[in-house]
Amino acid sequence: MTVSDSLRGLALGDAFGEQWFLFPSSEVDDALAARRVAGGTWPWTDDTAMARVLVAHLHAHGTVDQDALAMGFALAYQADPNRSYGGSMHRVLSAFLAGEDWRAVTSSQFDGQGSWGNGAAMRVAPLGVWFADDLDAVVEQARRQALVTHAHPEAVAGAIAVAVAAAANSLCTSDLLDAVLSRVPDGEVATGLRRATRLRPALDPRHAAGTLGCGYRISAADTVPFAVWCAARHPDDLVEALWATASAGGDVDTTCAIVGGIVAARTGLSGVPTAWLASCEPSDIEP
């Protein structure tokens, strides 16, 4: 499959996940159990907005030019700021637009620790497919794109994990979790991934989320291991992967965006219901 397949899967996962926030909270569990999706248009969020910038950037530059990518993210934000960007990202991208250097802005977040949120991971799957024939390049380019907005090592590790998962799935690697672990630097994300390898594939995703997290804390360590586990559980079935991911709740648009980008790198949008494709917000995501 292609980079565009991964990007389309990411956007579909993002919109599919976001639509659960359109339900009254009292109805979500019943709707998930019945596999009843929301009517109307499913909007996508900053996950897709930033992924679109990243893919367009790769088409223009062939590699991650951090200065240009920072401005690309900022200009997309300026054009459409109401895409559920997190509070810290509003500040970061506004500072980029004001002419501040991305290195200083990003490294100053959270008392100088940098953000360890899941934003660098949520957008990166198509990059993994772009560089899939060279996993060393996947790791380095995922790291470079992450640092533009997320200076914390765990955010970088999360981005590397997702990019490697997308690359490995596009190459039909049989043991996805082991392939990812072999490339992710040690730390909390890697610890979560090691924990994921010990979970049975047949385990209810809600129980897996209880062990791994599912994005409630919006951190890479609380998001990426669960998303990669869900993708590894259904590497050939995008629809089942998204249902499994959504069933656990949490930061559903982001976990589903990550899973969509990884699984569609192998499957494209094969098997996705026509009604889902019609509901997903038109996005003109081709670069």
Tab-separated table of C-alpha atoms in Angstrom:
chain	number	residue	atom	x	y	z
A	1	MET	CA	0.000	0.000	0.000
A	2	THR	CA	1.008	3.656	-0.229
A	3	VAL	CA	1.612	6.714	1.910
A	4	SER	CA	-1.790	7.985	0.779
A	5	ASP	CA	-3.424	4.779	2.036
A	6	SER	CA	-1.889	5.326	5.462
A	7	LEU	CA	-2.984	8.949	5.452
A	8	ARG	CA	-6.542	8.042	4.455
A	9	GLY	CA	-6.658	5.398	7.165
A	10	LEU	CA	-5.389	7.895	9.712
A	11	ALA	CA	-8.059	10.428	8.719
A	12	LEU	CA	-10.791	7.792	8.811
A	13	GLY	CA	-9.634	6.593	12.237
A	14	ASP	CA	-9.511	10.163	13.497
A	15	ALA	CA	-13.046	10.916	12.271
A	16	PHE	CA	-14.377	7.541	13.443
A	17	GLY	CA	-12.914	8.141	16.887
A	18	GLU	CA	-14.109	11.731	17.087
A	19	GLN	CA	-17.710	10.780	16.320
A	20	TRP	CA	-17.976	9.002	19.668
A	21	PHE	CA	-17.748	12.398	21.298
A	22	LEU	CA	-20.905	13.368	19.368
A	23	PHE	CA	-22.965	10.833	21.304
A	24	PRO	CA	-24.457	11.739	24.691
A	25	SER	CA	-22.134	10.102	27.206
A	26	SER	CA	-24.984	7.958	28.514
A	27	GLU	CA	-25.387	6.348	25.072
A	28	VAL	CA	-21.782	5.596	24.142
A	29	ASP	CA	-21.497	2.162	25.777
A	30	ASP	CA	-24.744	0.935	24.227
A	31	ALA	CA	-23.787	2.291	20.807
A	32	LEU	CA	-20.385	0.595	20.962
A	33	ALA	CA	-21.940	-2.692	22.048
A	34	ALA	CA	-24.431	-2.500	19.176
A	35	ARG	CA	-21.811	-1.199	16.751
A	36	ARG	CA	-24.087	1.728	15.990
A	37	VAL	CA	-22.222	4.720	14.592
A	38	ALA	CA	-23.338	8.351	14.628
A	39	GLY	CA	-25.244	9.808	11.730
A	40	GLY	CA	-24.254	12.957	9.895
A	41	THR	CA	-20.741	14.119	9.207
A	42	TRP	CA	-17.806	12.851	11.265
A	43	PRO	CA	-15.279	15.686	11.627
A	44	TRP	CA	-11.573	15.012	11.770
A	45	THR	CA	-9.252	16.811	14.167
A	46	ASP	CA	-5.709	18.133	14.573
A	47	ASP	CA	-4.455	14.555	14.137
A	48	THR	CA	-5.380	14.674	10.454
A	49	ALA	CA	-4.565	18.351	10.040
A	50	MET	CA	-0.964	17.796	11.131
A	51	ALA	CA	-0.604	14.504	9.250
A	52	ARG	CA	-1.663	16.255	6.043
A	53	VAL	CA	1.037	18.868	6.594
A	54	LEU	CA	3.650	16.176	7.229
A	55	VAL	CA	2.803	14.220	4.073
A	56	ALA	CA	2.703	17.360	1.913
A	57	HIS	CA	6.056	18.311	3.425
A	58	LEU	CA	7.579	14.955	2.481
A	59	HIS	CA	6.338	15.341	-1.084
A	60	ALA	CA	7.911	18.797	-1.247
A	61	HIS	CA	11.217	18.043	0.509
A	62	GLY	CA	11.692	14.272	0.469
A	63	THR	CA	12.937	14.399	4.061
A	64	VAL	CA	12.116	16.297	7.247
A	65	ASP	CA	13.311	19.906	7.091
A	66	GLN	CA	12.471	20.941	10.635
A	67	ASP	CA	12.337	24.690	10.015
A	68	ALA	CA	9.998	24.289	7.058
A	69	LEU	CA	7.869	21.710	8.869
A	70	ALA	CA	7.432	23.998	11.865
A	71	MET	CA	6.134	26.739	9.602
A	72	GLY	CA	3.908	24.274	7.765
A	73	PHE	CA	2.273	23.225	11.015
A	74	ALA	CA	1.876	26.861	12.039
A	75	LEU	CA	0.293	27.942	8.768
A	76	ALA	CA	-2.180	25.049	8.802
A	77	TYR	CA	-3.119	26.020	12.345
A	78	GLN	CA	-3.538	29.665	11.345
A	79	ALA	CA	-5.821	28.673	8.465
A	80	ASP	CA	-7.991	26.365	10.595
A	81	PRO	CA	-7.369	26.617	14.346
A	82	ASN	CA	-10.603	24.908	15.427
A	83	ARG	CA	-9.458	21.331	15.030
A	84	SER	CA	-9.292	20.375	18.712
A	85	TYR	CA	-5.633	21.302	19.132
A	86	GLY	CA	-4.469	20.885	22.721
A	87	GLY	CA	-3.850	23.928	24.871
A	88	SER	CA	-0.077	23.625	24.739
A	89	MET	CA	-0.159	23.264	20.954
A	90	HIS	CA	-2.161	26.467	20.618
A	91	ARG	CA	0.672	28.220	22.445
A	92	VAL	CA	3.422	26.487	20.476
A	93	LEU	CA	1.977	27.127	17.036
A	94	SER	CA	1.040	30.710	17.877
A	95	ALA	CA	4.647	31.281	18.931
A	96	PHE	CA	5.870	29.845	15.629
A	97	LEU	CA	3.587	32.268	13.794
A	98	ALA	CA	5.008	35.134	15.865
A	99	GLY	CA	8.477	34.287	14.563
A	100	GLU	CA	9.880	32.513	17.611
A	101	ASP	CA	12.389	29.726	16.964
A	102	TRP	CA	10.777	26.300	17.233
A	103	ARG	CA	13.719	24.899	19.195
A	104	ALA	CA	13.360	27.454	21.966
A	105	VAL	CA	9.574	27.242	22.018
A	106	THR	CA	9.361	23.466	22.107
A	107	SER	CA	12.127	22.911	24.641
A	108	SER	CA	10.631	25.477	27.029
A	109	GLN	CA	7.302	23.695	27.405
A	110	PHE	CA	6.360	22.183	30.767
A	111	ASP	CA	9.106	23.872	32.779
A	112	GLY	CA	11.798	22.960	30.295
A	113	GLN	CA	10.951	19.264	30.024
A	114	GLY	CA	9.171	19.572	26.690
A	115	SER	CA	5.808	18.004	25.966
A	116	TRP	CA	5.518	14.239	26.275
A	117	GLY	CA	2.039	14.270	24.751
A	118	ASN	CA	0.840	12.007	21.960
A	119	GLY	CA	0.758	14.668	19.231
A	120	ALA	CA	4.011	13.652	17.555
A	121	ALA	CA	2.803	10.041	17.393
A	122	MET	CA	-0.718	10.684	16.145
A	123	ARG	CA	0.430	12.217	12.841
A	124	VAL	CA	3.477	10.129	11.946
A	125	ALA	CA	2.248	6.813	10.485
A	126	PRO	CA	2.445	7.934	6.826
A	127	LEU	CA	6.074	8.941	7.346
A	128	GLY	CA	6.811	5.355	8.352
A	129	VAL	CA	5.431	4.151	5.031
A	130	TRP	CA	7.391	6.827	3.137
A	131	PHE	CA	10.713	5.513	4.485
A	132	ALA	CA	9.654	1.866	4.923
A	133	ASP	CA	12.552	0.463	2.914
A	134	ASP	CA	15.051	1.883	5.440
A	135	LEU	CA	14.078	1.461	9.100
A	136	ASP	CA	17.071	3.504	10.243
A	137	ALA	CA	15.630	6.393	8.230
A	138	VAL	CA	12.168	5.745	9.684
A	139	VAL	CA	13.578	6.158	13.196
A	140	GLU	CA	15.606	9.267	12.401
A	141	GLN	CA	12.914	11.030	10.399
A	142	ALA	CA	10.238	10.222	13.003
A	143	ARG	CA	12.546	11.687	15.640
A	144	ARG	CA	13.139	14.839	13.598
A	145	GLN	CA	9.467	15.529	12.958
A	146	ALA	CA	8.624	14.882	16.614
A	147	LEU	CA	11.161	17.374	17.958
A	148	VAL	CA	9.551	20.218	16.024
A	149	THR	CA	6.684	20.234	18.541
A	150	HIS	CA	7.576	17.724	21.278
A	151	ALA	CA	10.988	17.876	22.937
A	152	HIS	CA	10.447	15.214	25.602
A	153	PRO	CA	12.167	11.858	24.905
A	154	GLU	CA	8.964	9.901	25.567
A	155	ALA	CA	7.069	11.871	22.908
A	156	VAL	CA	9.905	11.143	20.493
A	157	ALA	CA	9.836	7.446	21.435
A	158	GLY	CA	6.093	7.333	20.823
A	159	ALA	CA	6.530	8.828	17.366
A	160	ILE	CA	9.283	6.340	16.540
A	161	ALA	CA	7.090	3.442	17.701
A	162	VAL	CA	4.158	4.440	15.496
A	163	ALA	CA	6.329	5.165	12.451
A	164	VAL	CA	8.101	1.804	12.756
A	165	ALA	CA	4.763	0.024	13.246
A	166	ALA	CA	3.396	1.580	10.045
A	167	ALA	CA	6.558	0.712	8.136
A	168	ALA	CA	6.574	-2.864	9.430
A	169	ASN	CA	2.861	-3.368	8.760
A	170	SER	CA	3.241	-2.041	5.220
A	171	LEU	CA	5.968	-4.659	4.728
A	172	CYS	CA	3.678	-7.371	6.194
A	173	THR	CA	6.025	-8.047	9.105
A	174	SER	CA	4.466	-10.873	11.091
A	175	ASP	CA	5.493	-9.873	14.621
A	176	LEU	CA	4.648	-6.199	14.724
A	177	LEU	CA	5.230	-5.566	18.423
A	178	ASP	CA	8.691	-7.137	18.385
A	179	ALA	CA	9.616	-5.173	15.269
A	180	VAL	CA	8.627	-1.945	17.006
A	181	LEU	CA	10.389	-2.797	20.261
A	182	SER	CA	13.612	-3.472	18.424
A	183	ARG	CA	13.752	0.179	17.345
A	184	VAL	CA	12.224	2.147	20.225
A	185	PRO	CA	14.595	3.726	22.770
A	186	ASP	CA	14.260	2.517	26.331
A	187	GLY	CA	11.850	4.401	28.583
A	188	GLU	CA	8.180	4.424	29.520
A	189	VAL	CA	6.886	3.929	25.972
A	190	ALA	CA	9.166	0.907	25.551
A	191	THR	CA	8.073	-0.433	28.942
A	192	GLY	CA	4.450	-0.198	27.829
A	193	LEU	CA	5.245	-1.970	24.582
A	194	ARG	CA	7.016	-4.768	26.461
A	195	ARG	CA	3.945	-5.085	28.642
A	196	ALA	CA	1.817	-5.258	25.486
A	197	THR	CA	3.806	-8.240	24.194
A	198	ARG	CA	2.677	-10.192	27.247
A	199	LEU	CA	-1.038	-9.594	26.609
A	200	ARG	CA	-3.024	-12.260	24.796
A	201	PRO	CA	-4.292	-11.087	21.376
A	202	ALA	CA	-7.753	-12.364	22.332
A	203	LEU	CA	-7.851	-10.167	25.451
A	204	ASP	CA	-10.742	-7.704	25.590
A	205	PRO	CA	-9.285	-4.319	24.525
A	206	ARG	CA	-10.878	-2.714	27.586
A	207	HIS	CA	-8.778	-4.966	29.798
A	208	ALA	CA	-5.702	-4.218	27.723
A	209	ALA	CA	-6.368	-0.509	28.175
A	210	GLY	CA	-6.517	-1.061	31.921
A	211	THR	CA	-2.942	-2.319	31.742
A	212	LEU	CA	-1.538	-0.071	29.013
A	213	GLY	CA	-3.660	3.088	29.192
A	214	CYS	CA	-5.695	4.448	26.294
A	215	GLY	CA	-4.858	8.120	26.174
A	216	TYR	CA	-6.746	9.490	29.168
A	217	ARG	CA	-3.535	11.213	30.269
A	218	ILE	CA	-2.808	12.385	26.673
A	219	SER	CA	0.802	11.210	27.039
A	220	ALA	CA	2.727	9.124	24.544
A	221	ALA	CA	3.369	6.444	27.170
A	222	ASP	CA	-0.345	6.254	27.984
A	223	THR	CA	-1.422	6.119	24.327
A	224	VAL	CA	1.075	4.495	21.971
A	225	PRO	CA	1.477	0.997	23.510
A	226	PHE	CA	-2.290	0.411	23.473
A	227	ALA	CA	-2.675	1.720	19.919
A	228	VAL	CA	0.177	-0.419	18.610
A	229	TRP	CA	-1.256	-3.454	20.444
A	230	CYS	CA	-4.646	-2.875	18.772
A	231	ALA	CA	-2.992	-2.568	15.359
A	232	ALA	CA	-0.974	-5.740	15.974
A	233	ARG	CA	-4.184	-7.508	17.029
A	234	HIS	CA	-5.857	-6.723	13.670
A	235	PRO	CA	-3.067	-5.987	11.165
A	236	ASP	CA	-5.217	-7.042	8.178
A	237	ASP	CA	-8.619	-5.642	9.169
A	238	LEU	CA	-9.016	-1.889	9.536
A	239	VAL	CA	-12.659	-2.003	10.588
A	240	GLU	CA	-12.123	-4.544	13.371
A	241	ALA	CA	-9.017	-2.676	14.525
A	242	LEU	CA	-11.013	0.548	14.880
A	243	TRP	CA	-13.867	-1.123	16.749
A	244	ALA	CA	-11.388	-2.737	19.142
A	245	THR	CA	-9.628	0.563	19.739
A	246	ALA	CA	-12.795	2.582	20.277
A	247	SER	CA	-14.256	0.032	22.696
A	248	ALA	CA	-11.740	1.043	25.371
A	249	GLY	CA	-12.649	4.749	25.364
A	250	GLY	CA	-10.019	7.317	26.285
A	251	ASP	CA	-8.528	9.670	23.703
A	252	VAL	CA	-10.438	7.831	21.003
A	253	ASP	CA	-9.811	10.120	18.048
A	254	THR	CA	-6.051	9.877	18.606
A	255	THR	CA	-5.855	6.148	19.357
A	256	CYS	CA	-8.021	5.405	16.316
A	257	ALA	CA	-5.984	7.790	14.136
A	258	ILE	CA	-2.784	5.974	15.122
A	259	VAL	CA	-4.345	2.564	14.518
A	260	GLY	CA	-5.899	3.691	11.232
A	261	GLY	CA	-2.573	4.970	9.946
A	262	ILE	CA	-0.769	1.744	10.875
A	263	VAL	CA	-3.340	-0.770	9.626
A	264	ALA	CA	-4.239	1.072	6.402
A	265	ALA	CA	-0.549	1.033	5.529
A	266	ARG	CA	-1.195	-2.654	4.840
A	267	THR	CA	-4.885	-2.779	3.886
A	268	GLY	CA	-5.797	0.603	2.445
A	269	LEU	CA	-9.515	1.264	2.989
A	270	SER	CA	-10.477	-2.255	1.922
A	271	GLY	CA	-13.568	-3.489	3.736
A	272	VAL	CA	-14.567	-0.101	5.154
A	273	PRO	CA	-18.353	0.369	4.975
A	274	THR	CA	-19.492	2.796	2.309
A	275	ALA	CA	-21.559	4.620	4.925
A	276	TRP	CA	-18.401	5.312	6.960
A	277	LEU	CA	-16.628	6.747	3.951
A	278	ALA	CA	-19.655	8.932	3.231
A	279	SER	CA	-19.802	10.148	6.833
A	280	CYS	CA	-16.096	10.944	7.167
A	281	GLU	CA	-15.645	14.671	6.684
A	282	PRO	CA	-14.406	15.534	3.183
A	283	SER	CA	-10.838	16.514	3.747
A	284	ASP	CA	-8.948	16.779	0.454
A	285	ILE	CA	-6.086	14.990	2.151
A	286	GLU	CA	-4.152	14.349	-1.038
A	287	PRO	CA	-0.986	16.465	-0.890
